[in-house]
Amino acid sequence: MASPRVNQYERGVHEPRAETVRKLAEALGVPAAFLYTEDEILAKLLLRWNGLSKAQKRDLLKLAEQEAVVGK
C-alpha cells in the first residue's frame, strides 16, 4: 500500500474498503476492529483478544455481561 494513500486514510480524506482494512490489520497483526476504535481501553482489549483461547473469550464475555447487569 502506498504511503500517500495511508496518509489520506489517517487524515480522514478517504475511507478504506473493508477488504483493505482486513489486509492491513492482518499485516500489522491486529484485529480489524483495532483500526477503528478511538477508545484506548477497548484498543488494549482488542490487542489481547487474538491471544485468548475460545474459552477465555467466552469467560470474558460472561464477565462483561454480568458487570452490565450489576451496573444497572
Coordinates of C-alpha atoms in Angstrom, one line a residue:
M1 CA 0.0 0.0 0.0
A2 CA 1.4 3.4 -1.0
S3 CA 2.3 5.8 1.8
P4 CA 0.2 8.7 0.4
R5 CA -2.9 6.5 0.4
V6 CA -2.3 5.6 4.1
N7 CA -1.8 9.3 4.9
Q8 CA -5.2 10.0 3.3
Y9 CA -6.8 7.3 5.5
E10 CA -5.1 8.8 8.6
R11 CA -6.3 12.3 7.8
G12 CA -9.8 11.1 7.1
V13 CA -9.7 12.2 3.4
H14 CA -10.7 8.7 2.2
E15 CA -12.2 5.7 4.0
P16 CA -10.5 2.4 3.1
R17 CA -12.6 -0.5 1.9
A18 CA -13.3 -3.3 4.3
E19 CA -11.0 -5.7 2.4
T20 CA -8.2 -3.1 2.6
V21 CA -8.7 -2.8 6.4
R22 CA -8.7 -6.6 6.8
K23 CA -5.4 -6.9 4.9
L24 CA -3.8 -4.0 6.7
A25 CA -4.9 -5.5 10.1
E26 CA -3.5 -8.8 9.1
A27 CA -0.2 -7.3 8.1
L28 CA 0.0 -5.5 11.4
G29 CA -1.1 -8.5 13.4
V30 CA -4.1 -6.7 15.0
P31 CA -7.8 -7.3 14.8
A32 CA -9.5 -5.1 12.2
A33 CA -11.7 -3.5 14.9
F34 CA -8.5 -2.1 16.5
L35 CA -8.0 0.2 13.5
Y36 CA -11.5 1.7 14.0
T37 CA -11.7 2.2 17.8
E38 CA -10.9 5.5 19.4
D39 CA -11.3 4.1 22.9
E40 CA -7.9 3.4 24.4
I41 CA -9.1 0.7 26.8
L42 CA -11.0 -1.1 24.1
A43 CA -7.9 -0.9 21.9
K44 CA -5.9 -2.6 24.6
L45 CA -8.5 -5.3 24.9
L46 CA -8.6 -5.9 21.2
L47 CA -4.8 -6.3 21.1
R48 CA -5.1 -9.1 23.6
W49 CA -8.2 -10.7 22.1
N50 CA -6.4 -12.8 19.5
G51 CA -4.1 -14.3 22.2
L52 CA -7.1 -15.6 24.2
S53 CA -8.5 -19.1 23.8
K54 CA -12.1 -19.5 22.8
A55 CA -13.0 -20.5 26.4
Q56 CA -11.2 -17.3 27.7
K57 CA -13.2 -15.2 25.2
R58 CA -16.4 -16.7 26.4
D59 CA -15.4 -16.1 30.1
L60 CA -14.6 -12.5 29.4
L61 CA -17.9 -12.0 27.6
K62 CA -19.8 -13.6 30.6
L63 CA -17.9 -11.3 33.0
A64 CA -18.8 -8.2 30.9
E65 CA -22.4 -9.3 30.7
Q66 CA -22.5 -9.8 34.5
E67 CA -21.0 -6.4 35.1
A68 CA -23.5 -4.8 32.8
V69 CA -26.4 -6.2 34.8
V70 CA -24.8 -5.2 38.1
G71 CA -24.2 -1.7 36.9
K72 CA -27.9 -1.1 36.0

